[in-house]
């Protein structure tokens, strides 16, 4: 069984993001970029399935500029067998991403596609569901446990107020939540080995028509700041303040 | 044209989040219809009829719609959507799972987790864990939208008189099978909609201490109990207690954080609270930057003192 893992290159989660000077995007000049943390969970799950003998090949794919080679090398070092970069300088939104993945699924014929539940830049949480729809495959989003046997995936999903278990007939799309696993730390020999693995580039146009309705970004701004707070001296002052705010009886 | 709101049903009936979605739909203008898809809906249809703001309730009562399986609900949405300008749901785990699947098949614009409606097709939505707000415009034509329930006040459960209409079911897609659901049983209110939330971080130390410290105060305040990602990851609190952009986003009247440092993704999930209180022994903790009131103190001293003060 082949697993295709979707990877997105995003501003590192530890960076404090700022609006770009023109307010039409986010300042990325000189900012550290990393693999989207949820995609790292998806990749870790796929690599573990290979190590367990359930999967035979793990293919990591990314969409974007040539700069994405860094996150794909990271994926190869984590244990992906090969990587594929769909090159474009355009901003690709979720539905177009799903259409690009569909084209790759048609080329590569994986039995399972895994990706993060959302990217920590646009926080859309849409791509996995859209891809499953386009392929007419079942989906399990926000997965915290994945088991594969007899052509079926048994997935525990994080839902509001608890969790639920679904069984999907493969092929299927699964999106990873943080608690699915703890991604491995990459050691230097793995990084060196990754340089020998195949990283293929494909021009976006080669995949045919992937156009999709897209949102126009008008403005990016910091949310209005909360009014300055006060440090109080003791519990009595706190209770008095909260009663004055009418949030305590 | 009219707007179709997708109802979310649990064991108590229609969730409050759905009534928040109806509020958002009302802001877009036009008639608002509710799609009620599930099984054994008779009582719930009556409940829907009295919800304010609805002109019509479409009832699709069939076994395949039980448990909110997206693979079975999507064909119904795809069939109904072309008659509407907008399909709208709350950005709960149910809505986030379902609407993008339908949007792809309809080849329509999808706008997720909307926090403000500026115009018919212009919306504000948080990005980067709520550290920034993006204003976006969707193209003309059908749009599918999820809204953040905490920023749209729910419409009243009574006072409405929508017309109830049965519609045909679309069958079982046979792709995904529901096995089980385990929901946390608690005497406390639901985290997402509680008026008061108290939460703890990893400094609580253990599952037992976390529970024994926060539970009595929560009972006293009628509060829901939340936790940081670190507290959840170290097993002190259940997964569904996680407050933050990657957990539950909350907007209570009062939020009290005990031993919470204030990571960006946590702050992203609490910043719409009316009053934020932080109790932390570390005066440099980032949580104090967003707190309205701070106490630089040991939470194990503060909790019993607060509890005693509340009894007076």
Coordinates of C-alpha atoms in Angstrom, one line a residue:
Chain A
X1 CA 0.0 0.0 0.0
X2 CA 1.3 3.4 -1.0
X3 CA 0.5 6.5 1.2
X4 CA 0.6 10.0 -0.2
X5 CA 1.2 12.7 2.5
X6 CA 0.4 16.3 1.8
X7 CA 2.9 18.8 3.2
X8 CA 2.7 22.6 3.5
X9 CA 5.5 25.0 4.2
X10 CA 4.4 27.6 6.7
X11 CA 5.8 30.3 8.9
X12 CA 7.3 28.5 11.9
X13 CA 4.8 28.2 14.8
X14 CA 7.2 30.0 17.1
X15 CA 7.4 33.1 15.0
X16 CA 5.2 36.1 15.9
X17 CA 3.6 37.0 12.6
X18 CA 3.0 40.6 11.5
X19 CA 0.9 42.0 8.7
X20 CA 2.9 43.0 5.7
X21 CA 3.5 46.7 5.2
X22 CA 0.7 46.9 2.5
X23 CA -1.7 45.1 4.8
X24 CA -2.3 42.6 1.9
X25 CA -0.6 39.6 3.5
X26 CA 1.8 38.5 6.1
X27 CA 5.4 39.6 6.5
X28 CA 7.6 36.6 5.5
X29 CA 10.9 38.3 4.6
X30 CA 13.6 36.8 6.8
X31 CA 11.0 34.7 8.7
X32 CA 11.8 31.1 9.6
X33 CA 9.7 28.6 7.6
X34 CA 8.9 25.1 8.6
X35 CA 6.8 22.1 7.8
X36 CA 3.2 22.6 9.0
X37 CA 3.1 20.8 12.4
X38 CA -0.1 18.9 11.7
X39 CA 1.4 17.6 8.4
X40 CA 4.3 16.4 10.4
X41 CA 1.9 14.3 12.5
X42 CA 0.4 12.9 9.2
X43 CA 3.9 12.1 7.9
X44 CA 4.9 10.4 11.2
X45 CA 1.8 8.2 11.1
X46 CA 2.5 7.2 7.5
X47 CA 6.1 6.4 8.2
X48 CA 5.1 4.3 11.2
X49 CA 2.6 2.4 9.0
X50 CA 5.5 1.6 6.7
X51 CA 7.7 0.5 9.6
X52 CA 4.9 -1.7 10.8
X53 CA 4.8 -3.4 7.4
X54 CA 1.3 -2.1 6.6
X55 CA 2.5 0.4 3.9
X56 CA 5.1 -0.2 1.3
X57 CA 5.9 3.4 0.2
X58 CA 5.4 6.9 1.6
X59 CA 5.3 9.7 -0.9
X60 CA 5.6 13.3 0.4
X61 CA 4.2 16.1 -1.8
X62 CA 4.2 19.8 -1.5
X63 CA 2.9 22.7 -3.7
X64 CA 4.7 26.0 -4.1
X65 CA 8.0 27.6 -5.0
X66 CA 11.4 25.9 -5.2
X67 CA 11.9 26.9 -1.5
X68 CA 9.6 24.0 -0.6
X69 CA 12.5 21.6 -1.2
X70 CA 13.6 22.2 2.4
X71 CA 10.3 20.8 3.9
X72 CA 10.4 17.9 1.5
X73 CA 14.0 17.1 2.5
X74 CA 12.8 17.2 6.1
X75 CA 10.0 14.7 5.1
X76 CA 12.5 12.5 3.4
X77 CA 14.7 12.6 6.5
X78 CA 11.7 11.6 8.6
X79 CA 11.3 8.5 6.5
X80 CA 9.4 9.3 3.3
X81 CA 10.7 7.2 0.4
X82 CA 10.5 10.0 -2.2
X83 CA 9.1 13.5 -2.6
X84 CA 7.3 15.4 -5.2
X85 CA 7.2 19.2 -5.6
X86 CA 4.4 20.8 -7.7
X87 CA 6.1 24.0 -8.6
X88 CA 4.1 27.3 -8.7
X89 CA 4.7 30.8 -7.4
X90 CA 0.9 31.4 -7.1
X91 CA -0.9 31.3 -3.8
X92 CA -2.8 28.0 -3.8
X93 CA -6.0 27.9 -1.8
X94 CA -7.6 24.7 -0.4
X95 CA -9.9 23.7 -3.3
X96 CA -7.1 24.1 -5.8
X97 CA -4.8 22.2 -3.5
X98 CA -7.4 19.4 -3.4
X99 CA -7.6 19.4 -7.2
X100 CA -3.8 19.2 -7.5
X101 CA -3.7 16.3 -5.0
X102 CA -6.4 14.6 -7.0
X103 CA -4.3 14.8 -10.2
X104 CA -1.3 13.3 -8.2
X105 CA -3.5 10.6 -6.8
X106 CA -4.5 9.6 -10.4
X107 CA -0.8 9.4 -11.3
X108 CA 0.5 7.7 -8.2
X109 CA -2.5 5.5 -7.2
X110 CA -2.1 5.6 -3.4
X111 CA -4.5 3.7 -1.2
X112 CA -4.4 6.3 1.5
X113 CA -3.8 10.1 1.6
X114 CA -2.9 11.7 4.8
X115 CA -2.4 15.4 5.7
X116 CA -2.7 17.7 8.6
X117 CA -6.1 18.7 9.9
X118 CA -5.3 22.3 9.1
X119 CA -2.3 24.5 8.2
X120 CA -1.3 26.9 10.9
X121 CA -1.2 29.8 8.4
X122 CA -4.7 30.1 6.9
X123 CA -6.3 27.7 9.5
X124 CA -8.8 26.7 6.9
X125 CA -9.1 22.9 7.7
X126 CA -10.6 22.2 4.3
X127 CA -8.2 20.4 2.0
X128 CA -8.6 16.8 3.2
X129 CA -12.4 16.9 3.1
X130 CA -12.3 18.5 -0.4
X131 CA -9.9 15.9 -1.7
X132 CA -12.0 13.0 -0.3
X133 CA -15.0 14.5 -2.0
X134 CA -13.3 15.0 -5.4
X135 CA -12.1 11.4 -5.3
X136 CA -15.4 10.1 -3.9
X137 CA -13.4 8.5 -1.1
X138 CA -14.4 8.3 2.6
X139 CA -12.8 10.8 5.0
X140 CA -11.7 10.8 8.6
X141 CA -10.8 14.3 9.8
X142 CA -9.1 15.3 13.1
X143 CA -7.7 11.8 13.6
X144 CA -6.0 10.9 16.9
X145 CA -5.6 7.2 16.2
X146 CA -5.3 5.2 12.9
X147 CA -5.3 1.5 12.5
X148 CA -5.2 -0.3 9.1
X149 CA -6.2 -3.9 8.5
X150 CA -8.2 -5.9 6.0
X151 CA -8.5 -3.0 3.6
X152 CA -10.1 -0.8 6.2
X153 CA -9.0 2.1 8.3
X154 CA -10.3 2.3 11.9
X155 CA -9.9 5.9 12.9
X156 CA -10.6 7.7 16.2
X157 CA -11.5 11.3 15.6
X158 CA -11.4 14.3 18.0
X159 CA -14.8 15.8 18.1
X160 CA -16.4 18.5 20.2
X161 CA -16.8 17.1 23.7
X162 CA -15.1 13.8 23.1
X163 CA -14.2 11.4 20.4
X164 CA -15.7 9.0 17.9
X165 CA -14.6 6.0 16.0
X166 CA -15.2 5.5 12.3
X167 CA -14.4 2.6 10.0
X168 CA -13.5 3.6 6.4
X169 CA -13.1 1.3 3.4
X170 CA -9.8 2.1 1.7
X171 CA -8.9 4.1 -0.3
X172 CA -9.5 7.0 2.0
X173 CA -8.3 10.4 3.1
X174 CA -7.3 11.0 6.8
X175 CA -6.4 14.3 8.4
X176 CA -4.2 14.3 11.5
X177 CA -4.7 16.0 14.8
X178 CA -1.8 16.8 17.1
X179 CA -2.4 13.9 19.4
X180 CA -2.1 11.3 16.6
X181 CA 1.6 10.9 17.6
X182 CA 4.8 12.7 18.5
X183 CA 6.9 13.2 15.3
X184 CA 10.4 11.8 15.6
X185 CA 13.5 13.9 16.0
X186 CA 15.6 13.9 12.9
X187 CA 19.2 12.7 13.4
X188 CA 22.1 13.8 11.2
X189 CA 22.6 10.4 9.4
X190 CA 18.9 10.5 8.3
X191 CA 19.4 14.0 7.0
X192 CA 22.4 12.8 5.0
X193 CA 20.5 9.8 3.7
X194 CA 17.6 12.1 2.6
X195 CA 19.9 13.9 0.2
X196 CA 20.2 10.6 -1.8
X197 CA 16.4 10.1 -2.1
X198 CA 14.5 11.2 -5.1
X199 CA 12.9 14.7 -5.1
X200 CA 11.0 15.2 -8.3
X201 CA 9.7 18.5 -9.6
X202 CA 6.5 18.9 -11.6
X203 CA 5.3 22.2 -13.1
X204 CA 1.7 22.9 -12.0
X205 CA 0.6 23.2 -15.7
X206 CA 1.6 19.6 -16.3
X207 CA -1.3 18.5 -14.0
X208 CA -4.0 19.9 -16.3
X209 CA -6.8 22.3 -15.2
X210 CA -6.8 22.8 -11.4
X211 CA -8.5 26.1 -11.4
X212 CA -11.0 26.7 -8.5
X213 CA -13.1 29.5 -7.0
X214 CA -10.8 31.4 -4.7
X215 CA -11.2 34.1 -2.1
X216 CA -9.7 37.5 -2.6
X217 CA -7.6 38.7 0.4
X218 CA -8.5 42.3 1.0
X219 CA -6.7 43.0 4.2
X220 CA -4.6 41.4 7.0
X221 CA -4.6 43.2 10.4
X222 CA -3.9 42.5 14.0
X223 CA -7.0 42.1 16.1
X224 CA -7.9 45.1 18.3
X225 CA -5.8 44.9 21.4
X226 CA -7.4 44.2 24.7
X227 CA -7.3 47.1 27.1
X228 CA -4.4 47.1 29.4
X229 CA -4.8 44.9 32.4
X230 CA -4.0 45.4 36.1
X231 CA -1.9 43.3 38.4
X232 CA -3.7 43.0 41.7
X233 CA -2.3 42.4 45.2
X234 CA -4.6 39.8 46.6
X235 CA -7.7 37.6 46.2
X236 CA -9.9 40.2 48.0
X237 CA -9.0 42.8 45.4
X238 CA -9.7 40.3 42.6
X239 CA -13.1 39.4 44.0
X240 CA -14.0 43.0 44.4
X241 CA -12.9 43.8 40.8
X242 CA -14.9 40.8 39.3
X243 CA -18.0 41.8 41.3
X244 CA -17.6 45.3 40.0
X245 CA -17.5 43.9 36.4
X246 CA -20.6 41.9 37.3
X247 CA -19.0 38.6 36.3
X248 CA -19.2 37.2 39.9
X249 CA -22.2 37.0 42.1
Chain B
X1 CA -32.1 34.3 -2.5
X2 CA -32.5 32.2 0.6
X3 CA -29.9 30.9 3.0
X4 CA -29.7 27.3 4.1
X5 CA -28.4 26.6 7.6
X6 CA -27.3 23.0 8.4
X7 CA -28.6 21.9 11.8
X8 CA -26.4 19.9 14.2
X9 CA -28.2 17.5 16.4
X10 CA -27.1 15.8 19.6
X11 CA -28.9 13.8 22.3
X12 CA -30.5 17.0 23.6
X13 CA -31.8 18.1 20.2
X14 CA -30.6 21.0 18.1
X15 CA -27.3 22.4 19.4
X16 CA -26.9 26.0 20.5
X17 CA -24.2 26.4 17.8
X18 CA -26.9 26.0 15.1
X19 CA -28.8 28.9 16.6
X20 CA -25.7 31.0 16.4
X21 CA -25.4 30.0 12.7
X22 CA -29.1 31.2 12.2
X23 CA -28.1 34.6 13.7
X24 CA -25.2 34.8 11.2
X25 CA -27.6 33.8 8.3
X26 CA -29.9 36.6 9.4
X27 CA -27.1 39.1 9.0
X28 CA -26.7 38.1 5.4
X29 CA -30.3 39.0 4.6
X30 CA -33.0 36.9 2.9
X31 CA -35.1 34.0 4.1
X32 CA -33.4 31.5 6.3
X33 CA -34.2 27.8 6.0
X34 CA -32.9 25.0 8.3
X35 CA -31.9 21.6 7.1
X36 CA -32.6 19.0 9.7
X37 CA -31.1 15.8 8.7
X38 CA -31.0 12.8 11.1
X39 CA -33.0 9.9 12.2
X40 CA -36.2 9.9 14.4
X41 CA -36.6 13.6 14.0
X42 CA -40.3 14.1 15.0
X43 CA -39.7 15.8 18.3
X44 CA -36.7 17.7 17.0
X45 CA -38.7 19.1 14.1
X46 CA -41.1 20.5 16.6
X47 CA -38.2 22.1 18.5
X48 CA -36.9 23.5 15.2
X49 CA -40.3 25.0 14.3
X50 CA -40.3 27.2 17.3
X51 CA -36.7 28.5 16.8
X52 CA -36.8 32.2 15.9
X53 CA -35.8 33.5 12.5
X54 CA -36.6 30.5 10.3
X55 CA -39.2 30.6 7.5
X56 CA -38.8 26.9 6.6
X57 CA -37.5 23.7 8.1
X58 CA -36.5 20.9 5.7
X59 CA -36.7 17.5 7.4
X60 CA -34.7 14.6 6.0
X61 CA -35.4 11.7 8.3
X62 CA -33.5 8.6 7.5
X63 CA -31.2 6.1 9.2
X64 CA -28.2 7.1 7.1
X65 CA -28.2 10.6 8.5
X66 CA -27.8 9.4 12.1
X67 CA -24.4 10.2 13.6
X68 CA -23.6 13.1 11.2
X69 CA -21.6 11.0 8.6
X70 CA -20.3 13.5 6.1
X71 CA -20.3 10.9 3.2
X72 CA -24.0 10.4 3.6
X73 CA -25.0 14.1 4.3
X74 CA -22.9 15.6 1.4
X75 CA -25.2 14.3 -1.4
X76 CA -28.2 15.9 0.3
X77 CA -26.3 19.2 0.5
X78 CA -25.2 19.0 -3.1
X79 CA -28.8 18.4 -4.1
X80 CA -30.2 21.3 -2.1
X81 CA -27.5 23.9 -2.4
X82 CA -28.2 25.2 -5.9
X83 CA -31.5 26.6 -4.7
X84 CA -29.7 28.9 -2.2
X85 CA -27.2 31.8 -2.2
X86 CA -25.4 30.5 0.8
X87 CA -25.1 27.3 2.8
X88 CA -24.1 28.0 6.4
X89 CA -23.1 26.0 9.5
X90 CA -21.3 26.6 12.8
X91 CA -17.6 25.8 12.7
X92 CA -17.9 22.9 15.1
X93 CA -16.2 19.6 14.4
X94 CA -19.4 18.6 12.6
X95 CA -19.6 21.7 10.4
X96 CA -15.9 21.7 9.6
X97 CA -16.0 18.1 8.6
X98 CA -19.1 18.4 6.3
X99 CA -19.1 21.8 4.5
X100 CA -15.7 21.6 2.7
X101 CA -16.7 18.2 1.3
X102 CA -19.9 19.7 -0.1
X103 CA -18.1 22.8 -1.4
X104 CA -15.6 20.7 -3.4
X105 CA -18.4 18.8 -5.2
X106 CA -20.3 22.0 -5.9
X107 CA -17.1 23.7 -7.0
X108 CA -18.1 26.6 -4.8
X109 CA -16.3 29.1 -2.6
X110 CA -15.7 28.0 1.0
X111 CA -15.1 30.5 3.8
X112 CA -14.3 28.8 7.2
X113 CA -14.6 30.1 10.7
X114 CA -16.1 33.5 9.9
X115 CA -16.0 35.9 12.9
X116 CA -17.6 38.9 11.2
X117 CA -19.9 39.5 8.3
X118 CA -19.0 42.7 6.5
X119 CA -21.1 42.4 3.4
X120 CA -22.9 39.7 1.4
X121 CA -19.6 38.2 0.3
X122 CA -17.0 39.9 2.5
X123 CA -16.0 38.3 5.7
X124 CA -13.4 38.5 8.5
X125 CA -11.8 35.2 9.6
X126 CA -8.9 34.6 12.0
X127 CA -5.6 33.3 10.6
X128 CA -2.3 32.3 12.3
X129 CA -4.1 31.0 15.4
X130 CA -6.1 34.2 15.8
X131 CA -3.0 36.4 15.9
X132 CA -4.2 38.1 12.7
X133 CA -7.5 38.7 11.1
X134 CA -8.0 38.4 7.4
X135 CA -10.7 40.2 5.5
X136 CA -11.7 38.1 2.4
X137 CA -14.2 38.4 -0.4
X138 CA -15.7 35.3 -2.0
X139 CA -16.6 35.4 -5.7
X140 CA -20.3 35.9 -6.7
X141 CA -22.4 32.7 -6.8
X142 CA -22.9 30.0 -4.2
X143 CA -20.7 30.2 -1.1
X144 CA -20.4 27.8 1.8
X145 CA -19.6 29.3 5.1
X146 CA -18.8 28.2 8.7
X147 CA -19.1 30.7 11.5
X148 CA -17.5 30.8 14.9
X149 CA -20.3 30.2 17.3
X150 CA -18.8 32.2 20.1
X151 CA -19.1 35.5 18.3
X152 CA -22.7 35.2 17.0
X153 CA -25.3 35.2 19.8
X154 CA -27.8 32.3 19.4
X155 CA -31.3 33.2 18.3
X156 CA -34.1 32.4 20.7
X157 CA -35.4 28.8 21.0
X158 CA -39.0 30.0 21.0
X159 CA -41.1 32.5 19.3
X160 CA -40.6 31.2 15.7
X161 CA -43.1 29.5 13.5
X162 CA -41.3 28.0 10.5
X163 CA -43.1 25.8 8.0
X164 CA -42.0 22.1 8.3
X165 CA -41.5 20.2 5.1
X166 CA -40.3 16.6 4.6
X167 CA -37.8 16.0 1.9
X168 CA -36.5 12.8 0.3
X169 CA -33.4 11.1 1.6
X170 CA -30.4 10.4 -0.6
X171 CA -29.4 7.0 0.6
X172 CA -26.4 5.4 2.3
X173 CA -23.1 6.1 0.5
X174 CA -21.7 3.0 2.2
X175 CA -18.2 4.5 2.5
X176 CA -17.9 5.3 6.2
X177 CA -19.3 3.3 9.0
X178 CA -20.0 4.8 12.4
X179 CA -18.6 2.6 15.2
X180 CA -18.9 4.5 18.5
X181 CA -18.8 7.8 20.2
X182 CA -17.5 8.6 23.6
X183 CA -18.5 12.0 25.0
X184 CA -17.1 13.3 28.2
X185 CA -19.8 13.1 30.9
X186 CA -19.7 16.1 33.2
X187 CA -21.9 18.0 35.5
X188 CA -20.3 21.1 34.3
X189 CA -21.6 23.2 31.4
X190 CA -20.3 22.7 27.9
X191 CA -16.9 24.3 27.4
X192 CA -17.7 26.1 24.2
X193 CA -20.8 27.9 25.5
X194 CA -20.1 28.2 29.3
X195 CA -20.5 31.7 30.9
X196 CA -17.6 31.0 33.2
X197 CA -14.5 28.9 32.4
X198 CA -11.6 28.1 34.7
X199 CA -8.6 26.4 33.3
X200 CA -5.3 24.9 34.4
X201 CA -1.8 24.4 33.0
X202 CA 0.9 21.8 33.4
X203 CA 1.9 23.3 36.8
X204 CA -1.1 21.6 38.3
X205 CA 1.2 18.6 38.3
X206 CA -1.0 15.5 38.0
X207 CA -4.4 14.4 36.9
X208 CA -5.6 14.0 40.5
X209 CA -4.3 17.4 41.6
X210 CA -5.7 19.0 38.5
X211 CA -9.2 17.5 39.3
X212 CA -9.0 18.1 43.1
X213 CA -7.9 21.7 42.7
X214 CA -10.2 22.9 40.0
X215 CA -13.4 20.8 40.3
X216 CA -14.7 22.3 43.7
X217 CA -14.1 25.8 42.4
X218 CA -15.8 25.0 39.1
X219 CA -18.8 23.6 40.9
X220 CA -19.0 26.7 43.1
X221 CA -18.8 29.0 40.0
X222 CA -21.0 26.8 37.7
X223 CA -18.0 26.9 35.4
X224 CA -16.7 24.6 32.7
X225 CA -13.1 23.3 33.2
X226 CA -10.5 23.9 30.4
X227 CA -6.9 23.0 30.1
X228 CA -3.8 24.0 28.2
X229 CA -2.4 21.8 25.4
X230 CA 0.5 21.0 27.7
X231 CA -1.8 19.9 30.5
X232 CA -3.7 17.7 28.0
X233 CA -0.6 16.3 26.4
X234 CA 0.7 15.2 29.8
X235 CA -2.5 13.4 30.6
X236 CA -3.8 15.8 33.4
X237 CA -7.0 16.7 31.5
X238 CA -9.0 15.0 28.7
X239 CA -8.4 16.0 25.1
X240 CA -11.8 17.8 24.8
X241 CA -10.8 20.1 27.6
X242 CA -8.1 21.8 25.5
X243 CA -8.7 25.5 25.2
X244 CA -7.1 27.3 22.3
X245 CA -7.1 27.7 18.5
X246 CA -6.3 24.0 18.0
X247 CA -8.7 23.0 20.8
X248 CA -12.0 24.7 21.8
X249 CA -12.3 28.4 21.1
X250 CA -14.2 30.1 24.0
X251 CA -15.8 33.5 24.7
X252 CA -17.1 33.3 28.3
X253 CA -18.0 36.3 30.4
X254 CA -15.3 35.2 32.9
X255 CA -12.1 33.2 32.2
X256 CA -9.7 32.4 35.0
X257 CA -6.4 30.8 34.0
X258 CA -4.5 29.0 36.8
X259 CA -0.8 28.3 36.1
X260 CA -1.3 29.0 32.4
X261 CA 1.7 30.5 30.7
X262 CA -0.2 31.9 27.7
X263 CA 1.1 30.3 24.5
X264 CA 0.0 32.0 21.3
X265 CA -2.4 29.2 20.3
X266 CA -4.0 29.3 23.8
X267 CA -4.4 33.0 23.8
X268 CA -5.9 32.8 20.3
X269 CA -8.7 30.7 21.8
X270 CA -9.6 33.0 24.7
X271 CA -9.2 36.5 23.5
X272 CA -12.9 37.0 23.0
X273 CA -13.6 36.4 26.7
X274 CA -15.2 39.4 28.4
X275 CA -12.9 39.3 31.4
X276 CA -9.7 37.3 31.6
X277 CA -8.0 36.6 34.9
X278 CA -4.5 35.1 35.1
X279 CA -3.0 33.5 38.2
X280 CA 0.6 32.6 37.8
X281 CA 3.7 32.7 40.1
X282 CA 5.8 33.8 37.1
X283 CA 5.3 37.6 36.7
X284 CA 6.9 37.3 33.1
X285 CA 4.3 34.8 31.9
X286 CA 2.8 36.0 28.5
X287 CA -0.7 35.4 29.8
X288 CA -0.5 38.6 31.8
X289 CA -0.3 40.6 28.6
X290 CA -3.9 39.6 27.7
X291 CA -5.3 39.4 31.2
X292 CA -7.6 42.1 32.5
X293 CA -6.7 41.2 36.1
X294 CA -3.5 39.4 37.2
X295 CA -2.4 37.8 40.4
X296 CA 1.3 37.0 40.6
X297 CA 0.9 34.2 43.2
X298 CA 0.9 30.5 43.8
X299 CA -2.4 29.0 42.4
X300 CA -2.5 26.5 45.2
X301 CA -2.8 29.5 47.6
X302 CA -5.2 31.4 45.4
X303 CA -7.8 28.7 44.6
X304 CA -8.8 28.0 48.3
X305 CA -8.7 31.7 49.1
X306 CA -11.0 32.5 46.1
X307 CA -13.3 29.7 47.1
X308 CA -13.6 31.0 50.6
X309 CA -14.1 34.6 49.5
X310 CA -16.9 33.5 47.2
X311 CA -18.8 32.0 50.1
X312 CA -18.9 35.4 51.8

